[in-house]
Short mmCIF file of N, CA and C in Angstrom, two decimals:
data_model
loop_
_atom_site.label_atom_id
_atom_site.label_comp_id
_atom_site.label_asym_id
_atom_site.label_seq_id
_atom_site.Cartn_x
_atom_site.Cartn_y
_atom_site.Cartn_z
N MET N 765 -0.62 -89.10 -24.91
CA MET N 765 -1.12 -89.70 -23.69
C MET N 765 0.02 -90.10 -22.76
N ASN N 766 1.22 -90.28 -23.31
CA ASN N 766 2.36 -90.73 -22.52
C ASN N 766 2.67 -89.75 -21.40
N LYS N 767 2.78 -88.47 -21.71
CA LYS N 767 3.11 -87.45 -20.71
C LYS N 767 2.00 -87.33 -19.68
N LYS N 768 0.75 -87.38 -20.14
CA LYS N 768 -0.39 -87.24 -19.25
C LYS N 768 -0.45 -88.40 -18.25
N SER N 769 -0.21 -89.62 -18.70
CA SER N 769 -0.26 -90.78 -17.79
C SER N 769 0.88 -90.73 -16.77
N THR N 770 2.04 -90.23 -17.19
CA THR N 770 3.16 -90.11 -16.26
C THR N 770 2.87 -89.06 -15.20
N VAL N 771 2.23 -87.96 -15.58
CA VAL N 771 1.85 -86.92 -14.62
C VAL N 771 0.81 -87.45 -13.64
N ILE N 772 -0.15 -88.21 -14.14
CA ILE N 772 -1.17 -88.81 -13.27
C ILE N 772 -0.51 -89.74 -12.25
N LEU N 773 0.42 -90.57 -12.72
CA LEU N 773 1.14 -91.47 -11.81
C LEU N 773 1.94 -90.66 -10.79
N GLY N 774 2.59 -89.60 -11.22
CA GLY N 774 3.36 -88.75 -10.32
C GLY N 774 2.50 -88.10 -9.25
N LEU N 775 1.32 -87.64 -9.64
CA LEU N 775 0.40 -87.05 -8.66
C LEU N 775 -0.14 -88.10 -7.69
N TYR N 776 -0.40 -89.29 -8.20
CA TYR N 776 -0.86 -90.38 -7.31
C TYR N 776 0.25 -90.76 -6.33
N ASP N 777 1.49 -90.84 -6.81
CA ASP N 777 2.62 -91.11 -5.92
C ASP N 777 2.75 -90.03 -4.85
N LEU N 778 2.56 -88.78 -5.24
CA LEU N 778 2.64 -87.66 -4.29
C LEU N 778 1.53 -87.77 -3.25
N PHE N 779 0.33 -88.14 -3.69
CA PHE N 779 -0.79 -88.35 -2.75
C PHE N 779 -0.44 -89.46 -1.76
N LEU N 780 0.09 -90.58 -2.25
CA LEU N 780 0.47 -91.68 -1.35
C LEU N 780 1.58 -91.27 -0.40
N ALA N 781 2.52 -90.45 -0.86
CA ALA N 781 3.61 -89.97 0.01
C ALA N 781 3.06 -89.13 1.15
N ILE N 782 2.17 -88.21 0.81
CA ILE N 782 1.57 -87.35 1.84
C ILE N 782 0.79 -88.18 2.83
N ALA N 783 0.03 -89.16 2.34
CA ALA N 783 -0.74 -90.03 3.22
C ALA N 783 0.17 -90.86 4.13
N ALA N 784 1.26 -91.39 3.58
CA ALA N 784 2.19 -92.20 4.38
C ALA N 784 2.85 -91.35 5.46
N ILE N 785 3.23 -90.14 5.12
CA ILE N 785 3.86 -89.26 6.11
C ILE N 785 2.86 -88.88 7.19
N PHE N 786 1.63 -88.57 6.79
CA PHE N 786 0.59 -88.22 7.75
C PHE N 786 0.31 -89.37 8.71
N ILE N 787 0.15 -90.57 8.17
CA ILE N 787 -0.11 -91.75 9.01
C ILE N 787 1.11 -92.05 9.88
N GLY N 788 2.31 -91.91 9.32
CA GLY N 788 3.52 -92.13 10.09
C GLY N 788 3.63 -91.18 11.27
N ILE N 789 3.28 -89.92 11.06
CA ILE N 789 3.30 -88.95 12.16
C ILE N 789 2.28 -89.32 13.22
N GLN N 790 1.11 -89.79 12.80
CA GLN N 790 0.11 -90.24 13.77
C GLN N 790 0.64 -91.42 14.59
N MET N 791 1.37 -92.32 13.94
CA MET N 791 1.96 -93.45 14.66
C MET N 791 3.01 -92.98 15.66
N LEU N 792 3.80 -91.98 15.27
CA LEU N 792 4.82 -91.45 16.18
C LEU N 792 4.19 -90.81 17.41
N GLN N 793 2.98 -90.28 17.26
CA GLN N 793 2.26 -89.67 18.37
C GLN N 793 1.23 -90.65 18.94
N SER N 794 1.58 -91.91 19.00
CA SER N 794 0.63 -92.98 19.34
C SER N 794 0.09 -92.90 20.76
N ASN N 795 0.72 -92.16 21.63
CA ASN N 795 0.20 -92.06 23.00
C ASN N 795 -1.06 -91.20 23.08
N SER N 796 -1.24 -90.29 22.12
CA SER N 796 -2.38 -89.39 22.20
C SER N 796 -3.26 -89.40 20.95
N GLY N 797 -2.81 -89.96 19.87
CA GLY N 797 -3.56 -89.90 18.62
C GLY N 797 -4.47 -91.09 18.41
N ILE N 798 -4.80 -91.30 17.13
CA ILE N 798 -5.71 -92.38 16.75
C ILE N 798 -5.14 -93.76 17.08
N PHE N 799 -3.81 -93.88 17.05
CA PHE N 799 -3.21 -95.18 17.30
C PHE N 799 -3.22 -95.57 18.77
N SER N 800 -3.58 -94.63 19.66
CA SER N 800 -3.74 -94.99 21.07
C SER N 800 -4.97 -95.87 21.26
N GLU N 801 -5.90 -95.85 20.28
CA GLU N 801 -7.11 -96.65 20.34
C GLU N 801 -6.96 -98.02 19.68
N TYR N 802 -5.86 -98.23 18.95
CA TYR N 802 -5.65 -99.51 18.28
C TYR N 802 -5.36 -100.58 19.31
N PRO N 803 -5.81 -101.79 19.07
CA PRO N 803 -5.60 -102.87 20.04
C PRO N 803 -4.12 -103.14 20.29
N THR N 804 -3.76 -103.23 21.56
CA THR N 804 -2.37 -103.53 21.91
C THR N 804 -2.03 -104.98 21.58
N GLU N 805 -3.05 -105.82 21.39
CA GLU N 805 -2.80 -107.22 21.02
C GLU N 805 -2.09 -107.30 19.68
N TRP N 806 -2.32 -106.32 18.79
CA TRP N 806 -1.65 -106.32 17.50
C TRP N 806 -0.15 -106.19 17.68
N LEU N 807 0.26 -105.34 18.61
CA LEU N 807 1.70 -105.14 18.83
C LEU N 807 2.35 -106.40 19.40
N CYS N 808 1.60 -107.20 20.13
CA CYS N 808 2.16 -108.44 20.68
C CYS N 808 2.52 -109.42 19.57
N LYS N 809 1.78 -109.38 18.47
CA LYS N 809 2.03 -110.28 17.34
C LYS N 809 3.07 -109.73 16.38
N LEU N 810 3.32 -108.43 16.45
CA LEU N 810 4.28 -107.78 15.55
C LEU N 810 5.64 -107.65 16.23
N PRO N 811 6.70 -107.52 15.45
CA PRO N 811 8.03 -107.41 16.07
C PRO N 811 8.35 -105.99 16.56
N PHE N 812 7.35 -105.28 17.06
CA PHE N 812 7.53 -103.91 17.53
C PHE N 812 6.98 -103.78 18.95
N ASN N 813 7.53 -102.85 19.70
CA ASN N 813 7.06 -102.59 21.06
C ASN N 813 6.00 -101.50 21.12
N SER N 814 6.01 -100.62 20.11
CA SER N 814 5.06 -99.52 20.04
C SER N 814 4.80 -99.19 18.57
N TRP N 815 3.97 -98.18 18.35
CA TRP N 815 3.66 -97.77 16.98
C TRP N 815 4.72 -96.84 16.41
N VAL N 816 5.72 -96.48 17.23
CA VAL N 816 6.76 -95.56 16.77
C VAL N 816 7.59 -96.17 15.64
N GLN N 817 8.03 -97.41 15.81
CA GLN N 817 8.85 -98.05 14.77
C GLN N 817 8.10 -98.18 13.44
N PRO N 818 6.86 -98.67 13.44
CA PRO N 818 6.14 -98.70 12.15
C PRO N 818 5.91 -97.30 11.57
N GLY N 819 5.77 -96.30 12.43
CA GLY N 819 5.61 -94.92 11.96
C GLY N 819 6.85 -94.42 11.24
N ILE N 820 8.01 -94.74 11.80
CA ILE N 820 9.27 -94.35 11.16
C ILE N 820 9.41 -95.07 9.82
N ILE N 821 9.07 -96.34 9.78
CA ILE N 821 9.14 -97.11 8.54
C ILE N 821 8.19 -96.52 7.50
N ALA N 822 6.98 -96.18 7.93
CA ALA N 822 6.00 -95.60 6.99
C ALA N 822 6.52 -94.31 6.38
N ILE N 823 7.13 -93.46 7.22
CA ILE N 823 7.64 -92.19 6.72
C ILE N 823 8.83 -92.39 5.80
N LEU N 824 9.80 -93.21 6.25
CA LEU N 824 11.03 -93.37 5.48
C LEU N 824 10.84 -94.19 4.21
N VAL N 825 10.14 -95.30 4.31
CA VAL N 825 10.01 -96.20 3.15
C VAL N 825 8.91 -95.72 2.20
N PHE N 826 7.70 -95.55 2.73
CA PHE N 826 6.59 -95.24 1.84
C PHE N 826 6.46 -93.74 1.56
N GLY N 827 6.76 -92.91 2.55
CA GLY N 827 6.73 -91.47 2.31
C GLY N 827 7.85 -91.05 1.37
N ALA N 828 9.08 -91.37 1.76
CA ALA N 828 10.24 -90.99 0.93
C ALA N 828 10.25 -91.73 -0.41
N GLY N 829 9.87 -93.01 -0.39
CA GLY N 829 9.85 -93.79 -1.63
C GLY N 829 8.87 -93.23 -2.64
N ASN N 830 7.69 -92.84 -2.17
CA ASN N 830 6.71 -92.27 -3.08
C ASN N 830 7.07 -90.84 -3.50
N ILE N 831 7.75 -90.09 -2.64
CA ILE N 831 8.23 -88.76 -3.05
C ILE N 831 9.25 -88.93 -4.18
N PHE N 832 10.18 -89.87 -4.01
CA PHE N 832 11.16 -90.14 -5.05
C PHE N 832 10.47 -90.54 -6.36
N SER N 833 9.50 -91.44 -6.27
CA SER N 833 8.76 -91.89 -7.45
C SER N 833 8.02 -90.73 -8.10
N SER N 834 7.42 -89.87 -7.29
CA SER N 834 6.71 -88.72 -7.81
C SER N 834 7.65 -87.77 -8.55
N ILE N 835 8.81 -87.53 -7.98
CA ILE N 835 9.79 -86.67 -8.64
C ILE N 835 10.23 -87.28 -9.97
N MET N 836 10.47 -88.58 -9.98
CA MET N 836 10.88 -89.24 -11.23
C MET N 836 9.78 -89.12 -12.30
N CYS N 837 8.53 -89.24 -11.88
CA CYS N 837 7.43 -89.13 -12.84
C CYS N 837 7.27 -87.71 -13.35
N LEU N 838 7.31 -86.76 -12.44
CA LEU N 838 7.08 -85.37 -12.84
C LEU N 838 8.25 -84.80 -13.62
N LYS N 839 9.46 -85.36 -13.41
CA LYS N 839 10.60 -84.96 -14.23
C LYS N 839 10.61 -85.73 -15.55
N ASN N 840 9.72 -86.73 -15.65
CA ASN N 840 9.59 -87.59 -16.83
C ASN N 840 10.90 -88.31 -17.14
N SER N 841 11.51 -88.88 -16.11
CA SER N 841 12.73 -89.67 -16.29
C SER N 841 12.39 -90.96 -17.02
N PRO N 842 13.08 -91.27 -18.09
CA PRO N 842 12.76 -92.49 -18.82
C PRO N 842 13.02 -93.72 -17.98
N ASN N 843 12.10 -94.64 -18.00
CA ASN N 843 12.15 -95.94 -17.32
C ASN N 843 12.08 -95.85 -15.80
N LYS N 844 12.68 -94.88 -15.18
CA LYS N 844 12.70 -94.81 -13.73
C LYS N 844 11.35 -94.42 -13.15
N SER N 845 10.56 -93.69 -13.89
CA SER N 845 9.29 -93.21 -13.35
C SER N 845 8.35 -94.37 -13.02
N TRP N 846 8.07 -95.23 -13.97
CA TRP N 846 7.15 -96.33 -13.73
C TRP N 846 7.79 -97.39 -12.83
N LEU N 847 9.09 -97.61 -12.96
CA LEU N 847 9.77 -98.66 -12.20
C LEU N 847 9.78 -98.36 -10.70
N SER N 848 10.14 -97.15 -10.33
CA SER N 848 10.18 -96.81 -8.90
C SER N 848 8.78 -96.86 -8.30
N SER N 849 7.77 -96.42 -9.03
CA SER N 849 6.39 -96.48 -8.54
C SER N 849 5.94 -97.92 -8.37
N ALA N 850 6.26 -98.77 -9.33
CA ALA N 850 5.88 -100.18 -9.25
C ALA N 850 6.56 -100.86 -8.07
N LEU N 851 7.83 -100.55 -7.83
CA LEU N 851 8.55 -101.17 -6.71
C LEU N 851 7.95 -100.77 -5.37
N VAL N 852 7.61 -99.49 -5.21
CA VAL N 852 6.99 -99.06 -3.96
C VAL N 852 5.60 -99.70 -3.81
N GLY N 853 4.87 -99.82 -4.91
CA GLY N 853 3.56 -100.48 -4.86
C GLY N 853 3.67 -101.94 -4.48
N PHE N 854 4.65 -102.66 -5.06
CA PHE N 854 4.85 -104.07 -4.69
C PHE N 854 5.28 -104.20 -3.23
N LEU N 855 6.11 -103.28 -2.76
CA LEU N 855 6.54 -103.30 -1.36
C LEU N 855 5.35 -103.09 -0.43
N LEU N 856 4.45 -102.20 -0.80
CA LEU N 856 3.24 -101.99 -0.01
C LEU N 856 2.40 -103.25 0.04
N LEU N 857 2.24 -103.92 -1.11
CA LEU N 857 1.46 -105.17 -1.14
C LEU N 857 2.11 -106.25 -0.27
N ILE N 858 3.42 -106.36 -0.34
CA ILE N 858 4.13 -107.35 0.47
C ILE N 858 3.93 -107.07 1.96
N CYS N 859 4.01 -105.80 2.34
CA CYS N 859 3.81 -105.44 3.75
C CYS N 859 2.38 -105.73 4.21
N VAL N 860 1.41 -105.43 3.37
CA VAL N 860 0.01 -105.71 3.73
C VAL N 860 -0.22 -107.21 3.86
N ILE N 861 0.29 -107.98 2.92
CA ILE N 861 0.12 -109.44 2.97
C ILE N 861 0.81 -110.00 4.20
N ALA N 862 2.02 -109.52 4.51
CA ALA N 862 2.73 -109.99 5.71
C ALA N 862 1.95 -109.64 6.97
N GLN N 863 1.39 -108.45 7.01
CA GLN N 863 0.61 -108.03 8.17
C GLN N 863 -0.64 -108.91 8.34
N VAL N 864 -1.30 -109.23 7.24
CA VAL N 864 -2.49 -110.08 7.30
C VAL N 864 -2.10 -111.49 7.77
N ILE N 865 -0.98 -112.00 7.28
CA ILE N 865 -0.52 -113.33 7.71
C ILE N 865 -0.17 -113.32 9.19
N ILE N 866 0.53 -112.29 9.65
CA ILE N 866 0.95 -112.23 11.05
C ILE N 866 -0.25 -112.04 11.98
N LEU N 867 -1.15 -111.12 11.64
CA LEU N 867 -2.30 -110.85 12.51
C LEU N 867 -3.42 -111.87 12.32
N GLY N 868 -3.43 -112.52 11.16
CA GLY N 868 -4.44 -113.55 10.92
C GLY N 868 -5.80 -113.02 10.52
N GLU N 869 -5.90 -111.73 10.25
CA GLU N 869 -7.19 -111.14 9.87
C GLU N 869 -6.96 -109.97 8.93
N TRP N 870 -8.02 -109.68 8.12
CA TRP N 870 -8.03 -108.48 7.28
C TRP N 870 -8.77 -107.41 8.05
N TYR N 871 -8.21 -106.23 8.08
CA TYR N 871 -8.87 -105.09 8.70
C TYR N 871 -9.11 -104.04 7.61
N LEU N 872 -10.00 -103.08 7.88
CA LEU N 872 -10.33 -102.08 6.87
C LEU N 872 -9.09 -101.35 6.35
N PRO N 873 -8.17 -100.91 7.22
CA PRO N 873 -6.97 -100.27 6.68
C PRO N 873 -6.15 -101.20 5.77
N SER N 874 -6.15 -102.49 6.06
CA SER N 874 -5.42 -103.45 5.23
C SER N 874 -5.99 -103.46 3.81
N VAL N 875 -7.29 -103.46 3.71
CA VAL N 875 -7.95 -103.48 2.40
C VAL N 875 -7.65 -102.18 1.65
N GLU N 876 -7.72 -101.05 2.36
CA GLU N 876 -7.46 -99.76 1.72
C GLU N 876 -6.01 -99.68 1.20
N PHE N 877 -5.05 -100.13 2.01
CA PHE N 877 -3.65 -100.12 1.58
C PHE N 877 -3.42 -101.09 0.43
N PHE N 878 -4.09 -102.24 0.47
CA PHE N 878 -3.97 -103.22 -0.60
C PHE N 878 -4.47 -102.63 -1.92
N VAL N 879 -5.62 -101.97 -1.89
CA VAL N 879 -6.19 -101.35 -3.08
C VAL N 879 -5.27 -100.23 -3.58
N ALA N 880 -4.71 -99.44 -2.66
CA ALA N 880 -3.80 -98.37 -3.05
C ALA N 880 -2.56 -98.94 -3.75
N GLY N 881 -2.03 -100.05 -3.25
CA GLY N 881 -0.88 -100.69 -3.88
C GLY N 881 -1.20 -101.25 -5.25
N ILE N 882 -2.35 -101.90 -5.36
CA ILE N 882 -2.78 -102.45 -6.65
C ILE N 882 -2.95 -101.33 -7.67
N LEU N 883 -3.59 -100.24 -7.25
CA LEU N 883 -3.80 -99.11 -8.16
C LEU N 883 -2.47 -98.50 -8.59
N GLN N 884 -1.51 -98.42 -7.67
CA GLN N 884 -0.19 -97.89 -8.03
C GLN N 884 0.50 -98.79 -9.05
N ILE N 885 0.38 -100.08 -8.89
CA ILE N 885 1.00 -101.02 -9.83
C ILE N 885 0.30 -100.94 -11.20
N ILE N 886 -1.02 -100.84 -11.20
CA ILE N 886 -1.77 -100.73 -12.46
C ILE N 886 -1.38 -99.44 -13.20
N LEU N 887 -1.31 -98.32 -12.47
CA LEU N 887 -0.91 -97.06 -13.10
C LEU N 887 0.52 -97.14 -13.62
N SER N 888 1.40 -97.81 -12.88
CA SER N 888 2.79 -97.98 -13.33
C SER N 888 2.84 -98.79 -14.61
N GLY N 889 2.06 -99.85 -14.68
CA GLY N 889 1.98 -100.67 -15.88
C GLY N 889 1.44 -99.90 -17.07
N TYR N 890 0.44 -99.05 -16.80
CA TYR N 890 -0.13 -98.23 -17.87
C TYR N 890 0.92 -97.25 -18.42
N VAL N 891 1.71 -96.66 -17.53
CA VAL N 891 2.76 -95.74 -17.98
C VAL N 891 3.80 -96.49 -18.81
N LEU N 892 4.17 -97.69 -18.36
CA LEU N 892 5.14 -98.51 -19.11
C LEU N 892 4.61 -98.82 -20.51
N ILE N 893 3.37 -99.26 -20.58
CA ILE N 893 2.76 -99.61 -21.88
C ILE N 893 2.67 -98.39 -22.77
N SER N 894 2.27 -97.25 -22.21
CA SER N 894 2.14 -96.05 -23.04
C SER N 894 3.52 -95.55 -23.51
N LYS N 895 4.57 -95.78 -22.73
CA LYS N 895 5.92 -95.41 -23.17
C LYS N 895 6.38 -96.31 -24.32
N LYS N 896 6.02 -97.61 -24.24
CA LYS N 896 6.44 -98.53 -25.30
C LYS N 896 5.69 -98.28 -26.60
N ILE N 897 4.44 -97.86 -26.49
CA ILE N 897 3.63 -97.59 -27.68
C ILE N 897 4.12 -96.35 -28.40
N SER N 898 4.48 -95.32 -27.63
CA SER N 898 4.88 -94.05 -28.28
C SER N 898 6.33 -94.00 -28.68
#
């Protein structure tokens, strides 16, 4: 079960990487895409002038971070596979919590990202436990 759980975590990390890159690209195209409809009041509360900066962060931190985690899992690197995934998951949770504190409200994307981070941490913990058992 150890190898199977690591592959599942790697595929989940790859899914999150693709999603982060896709959302980041939408943010970069904020003048014409879905983010052109987002309330501009949100940007007034955030330390950004447009959606471009958060888009770059999403691509570099969550896209690249999850790609790295996915590679570590699929290569079955000892200890690094679950650790890198857990760190990216905790970083996602911290960002969601900070966003909720700054904006003062939970929005549907916030809940979805929070659940994605929790699931990533749970899968990382499962991989760690299965490595210790075997």
